Short mmCIF file of N, CA, C and O in Angstrom, two decimals:
data_model
loop_
_atom_site.label_atom_id
_atom_site.label_comp_id
_atom_site.label_asym_id
_atom_site.label_seq_id
_atom_site.Cartn_x
_atom_site.Cartn_y
_atom_site.Cartn_z
N UNK Y 1 10.70 -10.90 152.08
CA UNK Y 1 9.21 -11.58 152.74
C UNK Y 1 9.88 -13.00 152.68
O UNK Y 1 10.92 -13.21 152.73
N UNK Y 2 9.62 -13.79 154.12
CA UNK Y 2 9.80 -14.75 154.29
C UNK Y 2 9.48 -16.21 153.50
O UNK Y 2 8.60 -16.08 152.73
N UNK Y 3 10.20 -17.38 153.82
CA UNK Y 3 10.31 -18.55 153.29
C UNK Y 3 8.54 -18.96 153.24
O UNK Y 3 8.11 -19.23 151.93
N UNK Y 4 7.83 -18.26 154.05
CA UNK Y 4 6.38 -18.75 154.07
C UNK Y 4 5.49 -18.66 153.37
O UNK Y 4 4.18 -18.14 152.69
N UNK Y 5 5.57 -16.98 153.55
CA UNK Y 5 5.25 -16.11 153.00
C UNK Y 5 5.77 -15.86 150.81
O UNK Y 5 4.51 -15.85 150.47
N UNK Y 6 6.92 -16.42 151.10
CA UNK Y 6 7.47 -16.09 149.08
C UNK Y 6 6.09 -17.62 148.62
O UNK Y 6 5.85 -18.16 147.58
N UNK Y 7 6.06 -18.99 149.39
CA UNK Y 7 5.48 -20.76 149.40
C UNK Y 7 4.62 -19.72 148.86
O UNK Y 7 3.49 -20.25 148.39
N UNK Y 8 3.50 -19.45 149.90
CA UNK Y 8 2.43 -18.44 149.48
C UNK Y 8 1.67 -17.92 148.65
O UNK Y 8 1.06 -18.24 147.79
N UNK Y 9 2.74 -16.76 148.20
CA UNK Y 9 2.46 -15.87 146.49
C UNK Y 9 2.92 -17.09 145.19
O UNK Y 9 2.13 -17.19 144.73
N UNK Y 10 3.93 -17.83 145.31
CA UNK Y 10 4.25 -18.98 145.01
C UNK Y 10 2.98 -19.34 144.12
O UNK Y 10 2.38 -20.23 143.13
N UNK Y 11 2.59 -20.19 145.51
CA UNK Y 11 1.58 -20.88 145.31
C UNK Y 11 -0.37 -20.23 144.42
O UNK Y 11 -0.65 -20.75 143.71
N UNK Y 12 -0.23 -19.47 145.25
CA UNK Y 12 -1.10 -18.07 143.72
C UNK Y 12 -0.54 -17.65 143.31
O UNK Y 12 -1.05 -18.38 141.54
N UNK Y 13 0.45 -17.28 142.41
CA UNK Y 13 0.99 -17.18 141.37
C UNK Y 13 0.85 -18.13 140.39
O UNK Y 13 0.33 -18.70 139.63
N UNK Y 14 1.09 -19.57 140.58
CA UNK Y 14 1.07 -21.26 140.04
C UNK Y 14 -0.50 -21.20 139.67
O UNK Y 14 -0.83 -21.82 138.67
N UNK Y 15 -0.77 -20.64 140.36
CA UNK Y 15 -2.47 -21.25 140.47
C UNK Y 15 -3.09 -20.37 138.93
O UNK Y 15 -4.21 -19.93 138.48
N UNK Y 16 -2.78 -19.07 139.42
CA UNK Y 16 -3.36 -18.06 138.29
C UNK Y 16 -2.87 -18.54 137.11
O UNK Y 16 -3.97 -18.70 136.40
N UNK Y 17 -1.11 -18.81 136.86
CA UNK Y 17 -1.57 -19.27 135.87
C UNK Y 17 -1.71 -20.22 135.39
O UNK Y 17 -2.02 -20.99 133.93
N UNK Y 18 -2.41 -21.75 136.05
CA UNK Y 18 -2.56 -22.58 135.80
C UNK Y 18 -4.08 -22.57 134.93
O UNK Y 18 -4.59 -22.53 133.80
N UNK Y 19 -4.60 -21.50 135.89
CA UNK Y 19 -6.53 -20.76 135.03
C UNK Y 19 -5.99 -20.57 133.59
O UNK Y 19 -7.19 -19.82 132.74
N UNK Y 20 -4.80 -19.20 133.56
CA UNK Y 20 -5.00 -18.69 132.14
C UNK Y 20 -4.19 -20.21 131.32
O UNK Y 20 -4.56 -19.80 129.52
N UNK Y 21 -4.35 -20.91 131.55
CA UNK Y 21 -3.37 -21.71 130.58
C UNK Y 21 -5.14 -22.50 130.04
O UNK Y 21 -5.81 -23.31 130.21
N UNK Y 22 -5.17 -22.36 128.59
CA UNK Y 22 -6.16 -23.03 127.70
C UNK Y 22 -6.27 -24.32 127.63
O UNK Y 22 -7.73 -24.35 127.97
N UNK Y 23 -5.52 -25.27 128.03
CA UNK Y 23 -5.84 -26.64 128.32
C UNK Y 23 -6.64 -27.36 129.38
O UNK Y 23 -7.56 -27.87 130.06
N UNK Y 24 -5.94 -26.42 130.97
CA UNK Y 24 -6.93 -26.26 131.82
C UNK Y 24 -8.42 -25.64 131.74
O UNK Y 24 -9.83 -26.37 132.25
N UNK Y 25 -8.85 -24.84 131.02
CA UNK Y 25 -9.52 -23.75 130.37
C UNK Y 25 -10.77 -24.38 129.84
O UNK Y 25 -11.90 -24.52 130.26
N UNK Y 26 -10.18 -25.65 129.76
CA UNK Y 26 -11.38 -26.51 128.42
C UNK Y 26 -11.39 -27.89 129.40
O UNK Y 26 -12.77 -28.09 129.09
N UNK Y 27 -11.14 -27.81 130.65
CA UNK Y 27 -11.83 -29.53 131.37
C UNK Y 27 -12.18 -28.81 132.96
O UNK Y 27 -11.81 -27.65 133.49
N UNK Y 28 -13.72 -28.12 132.95
CA UNK Y 28 -14.33 -28.14 134.41
C UNK Y 28 -13.79 -27.81 135.13
O UNK Y 28 -13.97 -27.44 136.53
N UNK Y 29 -14.05 -29.81 136.08
CA UNK Y 29 -13.08 -29.55 136.74
C UNK Y 29 -12.05 -29.48 136.99
O UNK Y 29 -11.63 -29.69 138.30
N UNK Y 30 -11.01 -28.87 136.40
CA UNK Y 30 -10.01 -28.41 136.63
C UNK Y 30 -9.86 -27.43 137.16
O UNK Y 30 -9.13 -27.23 138.27
N UNK Y 31 -10.39 -26.42 136.69
CA UNK Y 31 -11.08 -24.86 136.94
C UNK Y 31 -12.11 -24.84 138.09
O UNK Y 31 -10.73 -24.38 138.75
N UNK Y 32 -12.99 -26.20 138.50
CA UNK Y 32 -12.99 -25.67 139.70
C UNK Y 32 -12.12 -26.14 140.86
O UNK Y 32 -13.27 -26.77 142.03
N UNK Y 33 -11.30 -27.01 140.35
CA UNK Y 33 -10.19 -27.43 141.85
C UNK Y 33 -9.31 -26.51 141.84
O UNK Y 33 -9.05 -26.00 142.73
N UNK Y 34 -9.55 -25.15 141.63
CA UNK Y 34 -7.82 -23.61 141.16
C UNK Y 34 -9.72 -23.13 141.70
O UNK Y 34 -9.13 -22.02 142.20
N UNK Y 35 -11.16 -22.62 141.46
CA UNK Y 35 -11.45 -21.75 142.50
C UNK Y 35 -12.54 -22.11 143.32
O UNK Y 35 -12.80 -23.51 143.14
N UNK Y 36 -12.54 -21.08 144.13
CA UNK Y 36 -13.10 -21.02 145.64
C UNK Y 36 -14.64 -21.42 145.06
O UNK Y 36 -15.61 -20.87 144.05
N UNK Y 37 -15.38 -22.12 146.33
CA UNK Y 37 -16.42 -21.78 145.71
C UNK Y 37 -17.59 -21.38 145.95
O UNK Y 37 -18.69 -20.91 145.85
N UNK Y 38 -16.99 -20.01 146.27
CA UNK Y 38 -17.50 -18.63 146.24
C UNK Y 38 -16.88 -17.48 145.73
O UNK Y 38 -17.06 -16.40 145.18
N UNK Y 39 -16.36 -18.03 144.64
CA UNK Y 39 -15.44 -17.77 143.82
C UNK Y 39 -17.07 -16.58 143.35
O UNK Y 39 -17.20 -16.45 142.72
N UNK Y 40 -16.29 -15.27 142.98
CA UNK Y 40 -16.63 -14.07 141.99
C UNK Y 40 -15.35 -13.09 141.55
O UNK Y 40 -14.58 -12.69 142.27
N UNK Y 41 -15.79 -13.23 140.15
CA UNK Y 41 -14.71 -12.39 139.36
C UNK Y 41 -16.07 -10.59 138.68
O UNK Y 41 -16.99 -11.36 138.59
N UNK Y 42 -15.13 -9.83 138.97
CA UNK Y 42 -15.59 -9.03 138.10
C UNK Y 42 -14.77 -8.33 136.45
O UNK Y 42 -12.95 -8.06 137.01
N UNK Y 43 -15.44 -8.90 135.60
CA UNK Y 43 -14.90 -8.32 134.87
C UNK Y 43 -14.39 -7.62 134.27
O UNK Y 43 -14.73 -6.82 134.22
N UNK Y 44 -13.32 -7.88 132.67
CA UNK Y 44 -13.01 -6.17 132.54
C UNK Y 44 -13.86 -5.99 131.88
O UNK Y 44 -13.68 -4.67 132.23
N UNK Y 45 -14.73 -5.99 131.41
CA UNK Y 45 -16.23 -6.12 130.87
C UNK Y 45 -17.09 -5.03 131.78
O UNK Y 45 -17.98 -4.57 131.40
N UNK Y 46 -17.22 -5.23 133.26
CA UNK Y 46 -17.73 -4.67 134.03
C UNK Y 46 -19.14 -6.05 134.83
O UNK Y 46 -19.83 -5.77 135.31
N UNK Y 47 -19.12 -7.04 133.77
CA UNK Y 47 -20.04 -8.21 134.34
C UNK Y 47 -19.46 -8.63 135.71
O UNK Y 47 -17.87 -8.94 135.67
N UNK Y 48 -20.74 -9.32 136.33
CA UNK Y 48 -19.63 -10.11 137.05
C UNK Y 48 -20.14 -11.18 136.82
O UNK Y 48 -21.48 -11.99 136.70
N UNK Y 49 -19.29 -12.34 137.25
CA UNK Y 49 -19.10 -14.30 136.72
C UNK Y 49 -19.10 -14.74 138.44
O UNK Y 49 -18.96 -14.23 139.61
N UNK Y 50 -19.75 -15.77 138.45
CA UNK Y 50 -19.31 -16.72 139.84
C UNK Y 50 -19.20 -18.09 138.96
O UNK Y 50 -18.86 -18.25 137.66
N UNK Y 51 -18.20 -19.25 139.86
CA UNK Y 51 -17.81 -20.19 139.24
C UNK Y 51 -18.82 -20.91 137.38
O UNK Y 51 -17.60 -21.02 136.82
N UNK Y 52 -19.84 -20.89 138.02
CA UNK Y 52 -20.85 -21.85 137.69
C UNK Y 52 -20.51 -21.13 135.68
O UNK Y 52 -20.39 -21.37 134.71
N UNK Y 53 -21.27 -19.84 135.50
CA UNK Y 53 -21.00 -18.43 134.65
C UNK Y 53 -19.72 -18.87 134.17
O UNK Y 53 -19.13 -18.42 132.49
N UNK Y 54 -18.40 -19.15 134.63
CA UNK Y 54 -16.87 -18.77 134.26
C UNK Y 54 -16.49 -20.49 133.73
O UNK Y 54 -16.30 -20.32 131.95
N UNK Y 55 -17.50 -21.22 134.21
CA UNK Y 55 -17.14 -22.47 133.03
C UNK Y 55 -17.65 -22.57 132.36
O UNK Y 55 -17.37 -23.27 131.60
N UNK Y 56 -18.97 -22.14 132.24
CA UNK Y 56 -20.41 -22.15 130.45
C UNK Y 56 -18.76 -21.72 129.77
O UNK Y 56 -19.56 -21.61 128.30
N UNK Y 57 -18.38 -20.28 129.90
CA UNK Y 57 -17.47 -19.88 129.54
C UNK Y 57 -15.90 -20.40 128.77
O UNK Y 57 -15.59 -20.46 127.16
N UNK Y 58 -15.55 -20.95 129.97
CA UNK Y 58 -14.04 -21.71 129.47
C UNK Y 58 -14.45 -22.88 128.74
O UNK Y 58 -13.33 -22.92 128.15
N UNK Y 59 -15.70 -23.07 129.10
CA UNK Y 59 -15.89 -24.54 128.83
C UNK Y 59 -16.07 -24.65 127.27
O UNK Y 59 -15.47 -25.94 126.72
N UNK Y 60 -16.60 -23.64 126.96
CA UNK Y 60 -16.80 -23.91 125.59
C UNK Y 60 -15.67 -23.10 124.28
O UNK Y 60 -15.73 -22.61 122.85
N UNK Y 61 -14.39 -23.23 124.66
CA UNK Y 61 -13.37 -23.78 123.98
C UNK Y 61 -13.14 -21.24 123.54
O UNK Y 61 -12.19 -21.21 122.59
N UNK Y 62 -13.60 -20.96 124.29
CA UNK Y 62 -13.04 -19.53 124.89
C UNK Y 62 -12.09 -18.59 124.74
O UNK Y 62 -11.01 -17.91 123.86
N UNK Y 63 -10.67 -19.82 124.82
CA UNK Y 63 -9.25 -19.77 124.87
C UNK Y 63 -8.81 -20.79 123.94
O UNK Y 63 -8.78 -21.76 124.66
N UNK Y 64 -7.82 -20.29 122.77
CA UNK Y 64 -7.60 -21.19 122.33
C UNK Y 64 -5.97 -21.39 122.19
O UNK Y 64 -5.30 -19.96 123.13
N UNK Y 65 -5.02 -22.38 121.97
CA UNK Y 65 -3.99 -22.22 122.20
C UNK Y 65 -3.08 -21.70 121.38
O UNK Y 65 -1.78 -20.39 121.95
N UNK Y 66 -3.75 -21.02 120.80
CA UNK Y 66 -3.70 -19.92 120.09
C UNK Y 66 -3.12 -17.89 120.02
O UNK Y 66 -2.42 -17.50 119.70
N UNK Y 67 -3.97 -18.28 120.97
CA UNK Y 67 -4.22 -16.93 121.92
C UNK Y 67 -3.82 -16.67 123.42
O UNK Y 67 -5.24 -16.57 123.89
N UNK Y 68 -3.04 -18.10 124.12
CA UNK Y 68 -2.41 -17.49 125.22
C UNK Y 68 -2.79 -16.14 125.34
O UNK Y 68 -2.18 -15.23 125.40
N UNK Y 69 -3.30 -15.91 126.94
CA UNK Y 69 -3.31 -14.81 127.07
C UNK Y 69 -1.55 -14.42 127.82
O UNK Y 69 -0.88 -15.18 128.25
N UNK Y 70 -0.56 -12.97 127.67
CA UNK Y 70 0.23 -13.20 127.25
C UNK Y 70 -0.04 -12.07 129.27
O UNK Y 70 -0.61 -11.20 129.11
N UNK Y 71 0.97 -12.71 129.83
CA UNK Y 71 1.17 -12.13 131.41
C UNK Y 71 2.45 -11.07 131.69
O UNK Y 71 3.85 -11.22 131.95
N UNK Y 72 2.28 -10.10 132.39
CA UNK Y 72 3.61 -9.44 132.48
C UNK Y 72 3.14 -8.27 133.50
O UNK Y 72 2.04 -8.25 134.23
N UNK Y 73 4.53 -8.36 134.87
CA UNK Y 73 4.36 -7.35 135.62
C UNK Y 73 3.71 -8.20 137.06
O UNK Y 73 2.90 -7.00 137.72
N UNK Y 74 3.10 -9.63 137.23
CA UNK Y 74 3.28 -10.54 138.16
C UNK Y 74 3.84 -9.99 139.49
O UNK Y 74 4.78 -9.92 139.45
N UNK Y 75 2.94 -9.13 140.24
CA UNK Y 75 2.77 -9.72 141.68
C UNK Y 75 2.50 -9.39 142.60
O UNK Y 75 1.02 -10.47 142.69
N UNK Y 76 2.99 -9.91 144.08
CA UNK Y 76 1.94 -11.34 144.68
C UNK Y 76 2.61 -10.55 147.17
O UNK Y 76 3.70 -10.66 146.88
N UNK Y 77 1.02 -10.93 147.51
CA UNK Y 77 1.14 -9.84 148.82
C UNK Y 77 1.04 -10.88 149.20
O UNK Y 77 -0.53 -11.00 149.21
N UNK Y 78 1.20 -10.67 150.56
CA UNK Y 78 0.23 -11.93 151.78
C UNK Y 78 -0.20 -10.70 152.60
O UNK Y 78 0.43 -10.05 152.84
N UNK Y 79 -1.75 -10.69 152.33
CA UNK Y 79 -2.53 -9.90 152.78
C UNK Y 79 -2.26 -10.62 154.72
O UNK Y 79 -3.13 -9.11 155.48
N UNK Y 80 -3.01 -11.44 155.27
CA UNK Y 80 -3.43 -12.10 155.79
C UNK Y 80 -2.67 -13.57 156.43
O UNK Y 80 -2.37 -14.27 155.13
N UNK Y 81 -2.40 -14.27 157.10
CA UNK Y 81 -2.40 -15.88 157.14
C UNK Y 81 -2.86 -16.74 155.89
O UNK Y 81 -4.43 -16.69 156.51
N UNK Y 82 -2.87 -17.31 155.07
CA UNK Y 82 -4.28 -17.54 154.08
C UNK Y 82 -4.25 -16.63 153.38
O UNK Y 82 -5.49 -17.04 152.24
N UNK Y 83 -4.19 -15.49 152.95
CA UNK Y 83 -4.83 -14.22 151.74
C UNK Y 83 -3.77 -13.99 151.60
O UNK Y 83 -2.73 -13.37 151.39
N UNK Y 84 -3.84 -14.53 150.12
CA UNK Y 84 -2.76 -13.77 148.46
C UNK Y 84 -3.58 -12.42 147.57
O UNK Y 84 -4.09 -12.64 147.28
N UNK Y 85 -2.88 -11.50 147.63
CA UNK Y 85 -3.32 -10.33 146.32
C UNK Y 85 -2.15 -10.74 145.90
O UNK Y 85 -1.09 -10.38 145.55
N UNK Y 86 -2.70 -10.72 144.57
CA UNK Y 86 -1.92 -10.65 142.93
C UNK Y 86 -1.82 -9.78 141.94
O UNK Y 86 -3.80 -9.16 141.94
N UNK Y 87 -1.54 -9.25 141.25
CA UNK Y 87 -1.85 -8.20 140.84
C UNK Y 87 -0.80 -8.55 139.22
O UNK Y 87 0.17 -8.73 139.64
N UNK Y 88 -2.01 -8.46 137.95
CA UNK Y 88 -0.36 -8.49 137.15
C UNK Y 88 -1.09 -7.67 135.74
O UNK Y 88 -2.42 -6.89 135.93
N UNK Y 89 -0.34 -7.34 134.63
CA UNK Y 89 -0.76 -6.80 133.57
C UNK Y 89 -1.52 -8.08 132.16
O UNK Y 89 -0.29 -9.38 132.08
N UNK Y 90 -2.65 -8.31 131.67
CA UNK Y 90 -3.11 -9.37 131.13
C UNK Y 90 -2.88 -8.41 129.24
O UNK Y 90 -4.11 -7.95 129.10
N UNK Y 91 -2.80 -9.51 128.47
CA UNK Y 91 -2.56 -9.07 127.58
C UNK Y 91 -2.96 -10.18 126.20
O UNK Y 91 -2.69 -11.13 127.20
N UNK Y 92 -4.71 -9.83 126.19
CA UNK Y 92 -5.06 -11.38 125.25
C UNK Y 92 -6.08 -10.25 123.73
O UNK Y 92 -6.36 -10.24 123.61
N UNK Y 93 -5.09 -11.45 122.90
CA UNK Y 93 -4.96 -10.40 121.46
C UNK Y 93 -5.11 -8.49 121.64
O UNK Y 93 -5.97 -8.55 120.88
N UNK Y 94 -4.40 -8.47 122.43
CA UNK Y 94 -4.57 -6.96 122.46
C UNK Y 94 -5.18 -6.23 123.14
O UNK Y 94 -5.24 -4.91 123.64
N UNK Y 95 -6.33 -7.21 123.44
CA UNK Y 95 -7.37 -6.34 125.07
C UNK Y 95 -6.43 -7.26 125.97
O UNK Y 95 -5.93 -7.50 126.44
N UNK Y 96 -5.80 -5.47 126.86
CA UNK Y 96 -5.19 -4.96 127.77
C UNK Y 96 -5.69 -5.10 128.67
O UNK Y 96 -7.00 -3.89 128.60
N UNK Y 97 -5.36 -5.76 129.81
CA UNK Y 97 -6.25 -5.60 131.63
C UNK Y 97 -5.48 -5.49 132.26
O UNK Y 97 -4.45 -6.70 132.41
N UNK Y 98 -5.50 -4.84 133.37
CA UNK Y 98 -4.84 -4.86 134.77
C UNK Y 98 -5.26 -5.90 135.30
O UNK Y 98 -7.36 -5.82 135.71
N UNK Y 99 -4.74 -7.57 136.19
CA UNK Y 99 -5.64 -7.87 136.46
C UNK Y 99 -5.32 -8.22 138.07
O UNK Y 99 -4.23 -7.83 138.90
N UNK Y 100 -6.53 -8.38 139.11
CA UNK Y 100 -6.95 -8.62 140.23
C UNK Y 100 -7.21 -9.93 141.09
O UNK Y 100 -8.03 -9.17 140.26
N UNK Y 101 -6.40 -10.31 141.88
CA UNK Y 101 -7.30 -11.75 142.46
C UNK Y 101 -6.68 -12.01 143.74
O UNK Y 101 -5.74 -11.05 144.33
N UNK Y 102 -7.07 -12.02 144.81
CA UNK Y 102 -7.17 -12.60 146.16
C UNK Y 102 -7.53 -13.93 145.66
O UNK Y 102 -7.80 -14.95 145.49
N UNK Y 103 -6.00 -15.17 146.79
CA UNK Y 103 -6.67 -16.15 146.31
C UNK Y 103 -6.32 -16.66 148.37
O UNK Y 103 -6.28 -16.02 149.05
N UNK Y 104 -7.43 -17.28 148.26
CA UNK Y 104 -7.22 -18.36 150.13
C UNK Y 104 -6.49 -19.81 150.14
O UNK Y 104 -7.04 -20.12 149.30
N UNK Y 105 -6.09 -19.78 151.42
CA UNK Y 105 -5.33 -21.17 151.42
C UNK Y 105 -6.94 -22.28 152.62
O UNK Y 105 -7.24 -22.29 153.27
N UNK Y 106 -7.43 -22.99 151.60
CA UNK Y 106 -8.14 -23.53 151.62
C UNK Y 106 -7.81 -25.14 152.28
O UNK Y 106 -6.91 -25.74 151.93
N UNK Y 107 -8.63 -26.41 152.64
CA UNK Y 107 -8.34 -27.51 153.28
C UNK Y 107 -7.93 -28.56 151.48
O UNK Y 107 -6.88 -29.12 151.99
N UNK Y 108 -8.13 -27.66 150.62
CA UNK Y 108 -7.93 -28.17 149.33
C UNK Y 108 -6.87 -27.62 148.35
O UNK Y 108 -6.35 -28.29 147.46
N UNK Y 109 -6.34 -26.77 149.74
CA UNK Y 109 -5.15 -25.82 149.01
C UNK Y 109 -5.74 -24.33 148.58
O UNK Y 109 -6.30 -23.71 148.74
N UNK Y 110 -5.01 -23.74 147.73
CA UNK Y 110 -4.73 -22.26 147.21
C UNK Y 110 -6.49 -22.58 146.53
O UNK Y 110 -5.51 -23.01 145.66
N UNK Y 111 -7.04 -21.82 146.08
CA UNK Y 111 -8.00 -21.13 145.57
C UNK Y 111 -7.96 -20.05 144.98
O UNK Y 111 -8.57 -18.96 146.21
N UNK Y 112 -8.31 -19.43 144.24
CA UNK Y 112 -8.99 -18.53 143.24
C UNK Y 112 -10.62 -18.26 144.22
O UNK Y 112 -11.26 -18.16 144.41
N UNK Y 113 -10.15 -16.94 145.40
CA UNK Y 113 -11.78 -15.68 146.19
C UNK Y 113 -12.63 -14.75 145.31
O UNK Y 113 -13.18 -15.09 144.57
N UNK Y 114 -11.33 -13.91 144.32
CA UNK Y 114 -11.74 -13.07 143.27
C UNK Y 114 -11.11 -13.33 142.72
O UNK Y 114 -9.50 -12.48 142.62
N UNK Y 115 -11.85 -11.75 141.71
CA UNK Y 115 -10.50 -11.72 140.73
C UNK Y 115 -11.75 -10.87 139.61
O UNK Y 115 -12.49 -10.81 139.71
N UNK Y 116 -10.58 -9.16 139.52
CA UNK Y 116 -11.19 -8.45 139.04
C UNK Y 116 -9.88 -7.80 137.89
O UNK Y 116 -8.79 -8.09 137.99
N UNK Y 117 -11.18 -7.68 136.82
CA UNK Y 117 -10.39 -6.90 135.77
C UNK Y 117 -10.37 -5.24 135.03
O UNK Y 117 -11.22 -5.24 135.17
N UNK Y 118 -8.92 -4.29 134.85
CA UNK Y 118 -9.79 -3.38 134.49
C UNK Y 118 -8.90 -3.08 133.72
O UNK Y 118 -8.02 -2.81 132.82
N UNK Y 119 -9.90 -2.81 131.99
CA UNK Y 119 -8.91 -2.05 131.15
C UNK Y 119 -8.40 -1.25 131.09
O UNK Y 119 -7.73 -0.11 131.95
N UNK Y 120 -6.83 -0.37 130.58
CA UNK Y 120 -6.40 -0.20 130.10
C UNK Y 120 -5.60 -0.63 128.70
O UNK Y 120 -5.72 -1.15 127.96
N UNK Y 121 -5.55 0.68 128.36
CA UNK Y 121 -4.83 1.22 126.92
C UNK Y 121 -3.76 0.92 126.56
O UNK Y 121 -3.13 1.15 125.38
N UNK Y 122 -2.81 0.90 127.60
CA UNK Y 122 -1.32 0.96 127.53
C UNK Y 122 -0.80 0.79 128.64
O UNK Y 122 -1.76 0.48 130.03
N UNK Y 123 0.61 -0.41 128.62
CA UNK Y 123 1.07 -0.62 129.98
C UNK Y 123 1.72 0.35 131.23
O UNK Y 123 2.34 -0.27 132.15
N UNK Y 124 1.71 1.67 130.78
CA UNK Y 124 1.85 1.91 132.03
C UNK Y 124 1.98 2.70 133.18
O UNK Y 124 0.18 2.50 133.18
N UNK Y 125 2.09 3.22 133.94
CA UNK Y 125 1.77 2.94 135.36
C UNK Y 125 0.81 4.58 135.10
O UNK Y 125 2.03 5.16 134.88
N UNK Y 126 -0.06 4.79 135.95
CA UNK Y 126 -0.84 5.39 136.03
C UNK Y 126 -0.04 6.19 137.39
O UNK Y 126 0.21 5.81 138.21
N UNK Y 127 -0.40 8.23 137.51
CA UNK Y 127 0.80 8.22 139.49
C UNK Y 127 -0.57 7.94 140.05
O UNK Y 127 -2.66 8.51 139.40
N UNK Y 128 -0.57 7.61 141.37
CA UNK Y 128 -2.39 8.25 142.46
C UNK Y 128 -2.95 9.73 142.02
O UNK Y 128 -2.23 10.46 142.19
#
């Protein structure tokens, strides 16, 4: 991976981790700095979310410091200039899901454009 690609992946990972931080999630303005205006999520529940619906949940205190999401197996790849794909395993109080997000570089920096969660009962990788 080139230095430029490594920097792009690092910026996306930093943004992802900020979004998982309960102190960031509690402040709608901080969340909006990270989410792309066209943001869409398909949650592990199967529900479709946009930025406004995410703000309703996150600003309501849905994530407390005592129940921070545990992240493992974080990996990222540059798909094209200005586009990064991240994948990782998230454990939120025993609810485990594989997470995938697309980040794009905008005039205001790296922002999450798309996110999806897929529930899993174990951390084992499955064969294709």
